[in-house]
PDB file of C-alpha atoms in Angstrom:
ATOM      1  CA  UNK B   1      -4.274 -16.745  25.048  1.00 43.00           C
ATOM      2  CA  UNK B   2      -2.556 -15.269  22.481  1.00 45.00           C
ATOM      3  CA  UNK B   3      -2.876 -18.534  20.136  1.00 46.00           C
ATOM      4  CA  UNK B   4      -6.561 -18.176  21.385  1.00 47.00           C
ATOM      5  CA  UNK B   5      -6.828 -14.679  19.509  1.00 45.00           C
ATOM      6  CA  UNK B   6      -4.777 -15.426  16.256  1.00 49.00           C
ATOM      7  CA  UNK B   7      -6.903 -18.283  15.799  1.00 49.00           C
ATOM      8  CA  UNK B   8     -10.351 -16.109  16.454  1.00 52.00           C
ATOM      9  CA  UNK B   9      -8.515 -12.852  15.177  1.00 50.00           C
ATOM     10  CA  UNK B  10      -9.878 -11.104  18.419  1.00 47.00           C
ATOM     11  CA  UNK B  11      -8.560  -8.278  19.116  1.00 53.00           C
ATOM     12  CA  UNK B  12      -6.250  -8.221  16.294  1.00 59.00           C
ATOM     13  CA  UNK B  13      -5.856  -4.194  14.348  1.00 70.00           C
ATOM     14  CA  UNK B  14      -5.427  -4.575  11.220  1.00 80.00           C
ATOM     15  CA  UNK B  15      -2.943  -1.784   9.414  1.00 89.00           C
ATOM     16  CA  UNK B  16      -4.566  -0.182   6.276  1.00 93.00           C
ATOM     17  CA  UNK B  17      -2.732  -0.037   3.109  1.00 96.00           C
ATOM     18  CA  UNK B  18      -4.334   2.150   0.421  1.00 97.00           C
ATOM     19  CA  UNK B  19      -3.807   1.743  -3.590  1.00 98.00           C
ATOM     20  CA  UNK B  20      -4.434   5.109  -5.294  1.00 98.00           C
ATOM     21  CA  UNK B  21      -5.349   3.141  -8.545  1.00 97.00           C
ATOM     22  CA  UNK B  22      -6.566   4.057 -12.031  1.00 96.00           C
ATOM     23  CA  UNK B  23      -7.765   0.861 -13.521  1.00 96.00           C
ATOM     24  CA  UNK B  24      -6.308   2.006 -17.013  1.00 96.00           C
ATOM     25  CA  UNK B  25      -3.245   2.082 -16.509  1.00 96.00           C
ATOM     26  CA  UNK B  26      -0.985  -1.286 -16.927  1.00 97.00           C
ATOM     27  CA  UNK B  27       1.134  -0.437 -13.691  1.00 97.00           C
ATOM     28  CA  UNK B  28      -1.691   0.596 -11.917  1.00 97.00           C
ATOM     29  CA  UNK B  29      -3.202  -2.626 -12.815  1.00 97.00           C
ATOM     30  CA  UNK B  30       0.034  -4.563 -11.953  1.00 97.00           C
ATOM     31  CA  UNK B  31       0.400  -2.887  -8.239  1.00 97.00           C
ATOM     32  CA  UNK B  32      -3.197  -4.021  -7.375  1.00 97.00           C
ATOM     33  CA  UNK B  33      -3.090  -7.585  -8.211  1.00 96.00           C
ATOM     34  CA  UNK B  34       0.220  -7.590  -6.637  1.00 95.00           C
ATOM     35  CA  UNK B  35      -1.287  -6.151  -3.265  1.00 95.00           C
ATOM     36  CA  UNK B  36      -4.548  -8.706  -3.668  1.00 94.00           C
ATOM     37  CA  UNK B  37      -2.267 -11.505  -4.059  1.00 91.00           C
ATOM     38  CA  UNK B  38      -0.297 -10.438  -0.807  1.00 90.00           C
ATOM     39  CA  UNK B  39      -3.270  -9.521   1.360  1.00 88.00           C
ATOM     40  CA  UNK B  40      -4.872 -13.074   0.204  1.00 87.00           C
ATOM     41  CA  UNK B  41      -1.430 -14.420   1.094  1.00 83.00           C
ATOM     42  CA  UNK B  42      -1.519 -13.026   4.407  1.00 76.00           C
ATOM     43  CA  UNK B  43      -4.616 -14.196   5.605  1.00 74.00           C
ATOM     44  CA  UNK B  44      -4.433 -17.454   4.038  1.00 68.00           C
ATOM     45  CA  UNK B  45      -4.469 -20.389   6.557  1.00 52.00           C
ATOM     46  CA  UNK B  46      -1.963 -22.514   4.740  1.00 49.00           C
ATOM     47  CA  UNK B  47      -0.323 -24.844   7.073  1.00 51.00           C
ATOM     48  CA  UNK B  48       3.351 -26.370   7.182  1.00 50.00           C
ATOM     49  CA  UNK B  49       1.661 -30.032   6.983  1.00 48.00           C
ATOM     50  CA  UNK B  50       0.051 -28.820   3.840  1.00 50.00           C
ATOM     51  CA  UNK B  51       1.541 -30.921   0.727  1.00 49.00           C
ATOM     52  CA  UNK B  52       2.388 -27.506  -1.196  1.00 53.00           C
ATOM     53  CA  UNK B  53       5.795 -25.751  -0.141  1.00 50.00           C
ATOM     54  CA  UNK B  54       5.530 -22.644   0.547  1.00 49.00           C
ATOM     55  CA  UNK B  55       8.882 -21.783   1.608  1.00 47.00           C
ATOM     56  CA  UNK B  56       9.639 -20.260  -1.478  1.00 42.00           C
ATOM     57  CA  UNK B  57       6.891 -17.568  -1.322  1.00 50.00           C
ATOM     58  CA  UNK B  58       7.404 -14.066  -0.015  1.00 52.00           C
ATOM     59  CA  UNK B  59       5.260 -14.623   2.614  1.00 59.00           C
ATOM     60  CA  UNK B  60       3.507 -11.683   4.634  1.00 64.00           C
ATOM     61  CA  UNK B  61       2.766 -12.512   8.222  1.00 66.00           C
ATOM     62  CA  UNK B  62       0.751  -9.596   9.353  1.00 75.00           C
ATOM     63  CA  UNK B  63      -2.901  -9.233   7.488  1.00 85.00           C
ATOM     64  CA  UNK B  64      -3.688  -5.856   6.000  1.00 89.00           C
ATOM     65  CA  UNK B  65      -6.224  -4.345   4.498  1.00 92.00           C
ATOM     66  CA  UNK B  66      -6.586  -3.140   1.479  1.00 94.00           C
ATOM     67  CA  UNK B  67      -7.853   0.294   0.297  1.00 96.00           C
ATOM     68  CA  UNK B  68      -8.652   0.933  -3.572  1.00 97.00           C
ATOM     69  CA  UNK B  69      -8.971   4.181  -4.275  1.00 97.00           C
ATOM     70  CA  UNK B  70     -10.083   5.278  -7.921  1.00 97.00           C
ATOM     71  CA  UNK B  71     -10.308   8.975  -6.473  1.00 96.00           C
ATOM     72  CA  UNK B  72      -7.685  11.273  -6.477  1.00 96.00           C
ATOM     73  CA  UNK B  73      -6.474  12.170  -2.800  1.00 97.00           C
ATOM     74  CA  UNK B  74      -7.589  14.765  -0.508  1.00 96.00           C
ATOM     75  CA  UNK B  75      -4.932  17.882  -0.361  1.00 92.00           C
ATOM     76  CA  UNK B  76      -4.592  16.528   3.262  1.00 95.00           C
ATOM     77  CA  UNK B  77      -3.421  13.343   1.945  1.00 96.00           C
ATOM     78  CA  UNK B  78      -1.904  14.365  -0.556  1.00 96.00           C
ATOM     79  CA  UNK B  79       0.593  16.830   1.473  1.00 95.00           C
ATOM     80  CA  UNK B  80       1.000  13.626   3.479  1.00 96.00           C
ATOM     81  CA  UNK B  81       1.884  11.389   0.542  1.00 97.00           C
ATOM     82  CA  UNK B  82       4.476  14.126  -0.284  1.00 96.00           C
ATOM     83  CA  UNK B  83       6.160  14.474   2.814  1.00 95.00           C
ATOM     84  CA  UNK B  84       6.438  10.316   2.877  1.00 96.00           C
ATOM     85  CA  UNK B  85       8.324  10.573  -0.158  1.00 95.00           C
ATOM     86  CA  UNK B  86      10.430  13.302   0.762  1.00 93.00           C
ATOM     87  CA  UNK B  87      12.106  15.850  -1.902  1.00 91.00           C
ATOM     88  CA  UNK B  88      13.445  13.771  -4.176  1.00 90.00           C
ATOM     89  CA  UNK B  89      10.285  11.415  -5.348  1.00 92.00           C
ATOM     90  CA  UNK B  90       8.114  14.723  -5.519  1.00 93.00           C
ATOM     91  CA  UNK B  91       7.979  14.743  -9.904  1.00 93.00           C
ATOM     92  CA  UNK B  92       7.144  10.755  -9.109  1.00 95.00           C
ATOM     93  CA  UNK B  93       4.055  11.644  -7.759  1.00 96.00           C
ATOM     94  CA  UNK B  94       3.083  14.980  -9.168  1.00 96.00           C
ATOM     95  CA  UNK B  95       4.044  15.072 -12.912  1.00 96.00           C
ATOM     96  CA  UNK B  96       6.943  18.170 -13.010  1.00 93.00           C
ATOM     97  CA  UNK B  97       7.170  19.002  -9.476  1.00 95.00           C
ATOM     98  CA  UNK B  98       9.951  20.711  -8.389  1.00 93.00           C
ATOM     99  CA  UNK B  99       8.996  21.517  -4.547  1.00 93.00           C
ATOM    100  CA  UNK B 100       6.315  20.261  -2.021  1.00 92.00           C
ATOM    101  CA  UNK B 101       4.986  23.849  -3.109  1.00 94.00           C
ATOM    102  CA  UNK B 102       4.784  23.042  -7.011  1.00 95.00           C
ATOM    103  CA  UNK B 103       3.601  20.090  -6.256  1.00 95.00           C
ATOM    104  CA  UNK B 104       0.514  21.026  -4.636  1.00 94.00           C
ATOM    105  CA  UNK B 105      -0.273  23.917  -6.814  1.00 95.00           C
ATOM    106  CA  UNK B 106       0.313  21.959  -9.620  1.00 96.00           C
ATOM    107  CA  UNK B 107      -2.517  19.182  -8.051  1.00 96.00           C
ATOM    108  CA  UNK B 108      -4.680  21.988  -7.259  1.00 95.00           C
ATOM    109  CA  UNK B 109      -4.431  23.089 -10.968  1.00 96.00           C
ATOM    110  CA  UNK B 110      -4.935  19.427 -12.461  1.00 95.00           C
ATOM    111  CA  UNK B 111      -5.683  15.910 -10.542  1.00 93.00           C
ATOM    112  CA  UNK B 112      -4.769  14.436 -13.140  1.00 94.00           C
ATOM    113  CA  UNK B 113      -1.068  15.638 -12.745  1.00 96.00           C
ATOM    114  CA  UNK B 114      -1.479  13.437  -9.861  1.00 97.00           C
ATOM    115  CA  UNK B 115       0.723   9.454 -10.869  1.00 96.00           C
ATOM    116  CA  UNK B 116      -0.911   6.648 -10.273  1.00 97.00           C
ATOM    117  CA  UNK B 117      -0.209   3.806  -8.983  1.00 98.00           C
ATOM    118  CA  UNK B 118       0.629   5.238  -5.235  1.00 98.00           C
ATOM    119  CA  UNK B 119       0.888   2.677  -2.570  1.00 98.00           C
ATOM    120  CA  UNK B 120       0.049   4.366   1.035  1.00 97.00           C
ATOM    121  CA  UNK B 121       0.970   3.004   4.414  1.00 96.00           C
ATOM    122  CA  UNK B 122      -0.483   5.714   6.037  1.00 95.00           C
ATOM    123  CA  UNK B 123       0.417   4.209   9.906  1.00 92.00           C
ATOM    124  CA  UNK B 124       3.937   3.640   9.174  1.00 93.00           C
ATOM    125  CA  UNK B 125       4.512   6.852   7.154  1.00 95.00           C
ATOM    126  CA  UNK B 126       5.239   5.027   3.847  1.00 96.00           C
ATOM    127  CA  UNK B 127       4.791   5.491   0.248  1.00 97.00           C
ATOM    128  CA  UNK B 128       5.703   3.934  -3.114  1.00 97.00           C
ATOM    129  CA  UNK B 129       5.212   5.159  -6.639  1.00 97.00           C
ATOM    130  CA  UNK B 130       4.895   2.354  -9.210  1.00 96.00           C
ATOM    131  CA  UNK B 131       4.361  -0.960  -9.773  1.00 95.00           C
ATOM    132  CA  UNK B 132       8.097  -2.379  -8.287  1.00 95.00           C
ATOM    133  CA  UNK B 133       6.560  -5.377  -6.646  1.00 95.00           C
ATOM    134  CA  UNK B 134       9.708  -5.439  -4.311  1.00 94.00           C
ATOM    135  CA  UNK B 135       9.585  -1.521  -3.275  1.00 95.00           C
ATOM    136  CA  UNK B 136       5.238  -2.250  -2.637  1.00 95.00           C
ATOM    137  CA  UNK B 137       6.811  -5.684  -0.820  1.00 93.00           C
ATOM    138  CA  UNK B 138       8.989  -3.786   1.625  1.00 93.00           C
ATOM    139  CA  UNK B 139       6.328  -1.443   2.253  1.00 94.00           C
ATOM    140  CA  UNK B 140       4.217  -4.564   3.157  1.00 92.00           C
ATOM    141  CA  UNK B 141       6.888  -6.639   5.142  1.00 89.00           C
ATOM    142  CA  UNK B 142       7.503  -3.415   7.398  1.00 89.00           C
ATOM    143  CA  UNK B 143       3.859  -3.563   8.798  1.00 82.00           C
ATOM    144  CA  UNK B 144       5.314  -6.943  10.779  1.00 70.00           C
ATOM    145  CA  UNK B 145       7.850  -4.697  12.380  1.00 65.00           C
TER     146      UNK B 145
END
C-alpha cells in the first residue's frame, strides 16, 4: 500500500520550507535557486534505469514545499526565527543585535534591519542565514529524518 501512495502521493504531508527572499540581493538570489533546484530534485521521478547517473547528486528524498516570501516576517515569526537560531546568530539575522530583546526592538524600529536570505523550517525548528548551500542542504536533508 505504501508503494500504492508514493506512487499517487496520497496521503503524503508535505513539510514547508520558507525563503525570506529579497530578489536584489546576490545571496538572496543564490539561496532560492538553490532551494528550486532541490525541491525540483525531490520530486523529480528520475529512475535508477535512467541512462544519467545520478549518484553523484545530493539527492533529497522527502518533497517540500517551497515558500517565497518577499515580505518581511510577522513579530510572531520573527521571535520564532530568533529563538531557532539561538544567541549567537542573533546580529545574523537582525543587523547589530545584541539580545533576542535588541533584536526585536531593533525590527520593530526598521524591517529593513531584518537579513535576508533566511531559510525557515518552521516544523523542525530550523533556520539558516545565508546562501551556504550546504548549511540550507542540512536544513533540507533533516526533513527525511
Amino acid at each position: 500500500m505504501s508503494l500504492f501512495r508514493n506512487l499517487f502521493k496520497e496521503g503524503a504531508r508535505r513539510d514547508v520550507i520558507t525563503l525570506f527572499h529579497s530578489p536584489s540581493n546576490a545571496a538572496s538570489m543564490r539561496a532560492h535557486t538553490f532551494l528550486k533546484q532541490t525541491a525540483a530534485a525531490a520530486s523529480s521521478t528520475a529512475t535508477e534505469d535512467q541512462a544519467s547517473d545520478h549518484s553523484k547528486q545530493s539527492k533529497v528524498d522527502r518533497e517540500f514545499d517551497l515558500d517565497v516570501q518577499e515580505a518581511p516576517p510577522t513579530s510572531d515569526q520573527l521571535h520564532n526565527i530568533l529563538a531557532f537560531l539561538g544567541p549567537s546568530s542573533l546580529g545574523s539575522a537582525v543587523k547589530d543585535a545584541t539580545s533576542l530583546e535588541d533584536a526585536e526592538k531593533k525590527f520593530k524600529a526598521s524591517e529593513t534591519s531584518f537579513v535576508r536570505p533566511i531559510t525557515v523550517d518552521w516544523e523542525n525548528g530550523k533556520a539558516v542565514v545565508g546562501d551556504s548551500e550546504s548549511e540550507i542542504l542540512k536544513l533540507v536533508k533533516a526533513l527525511e529524518q
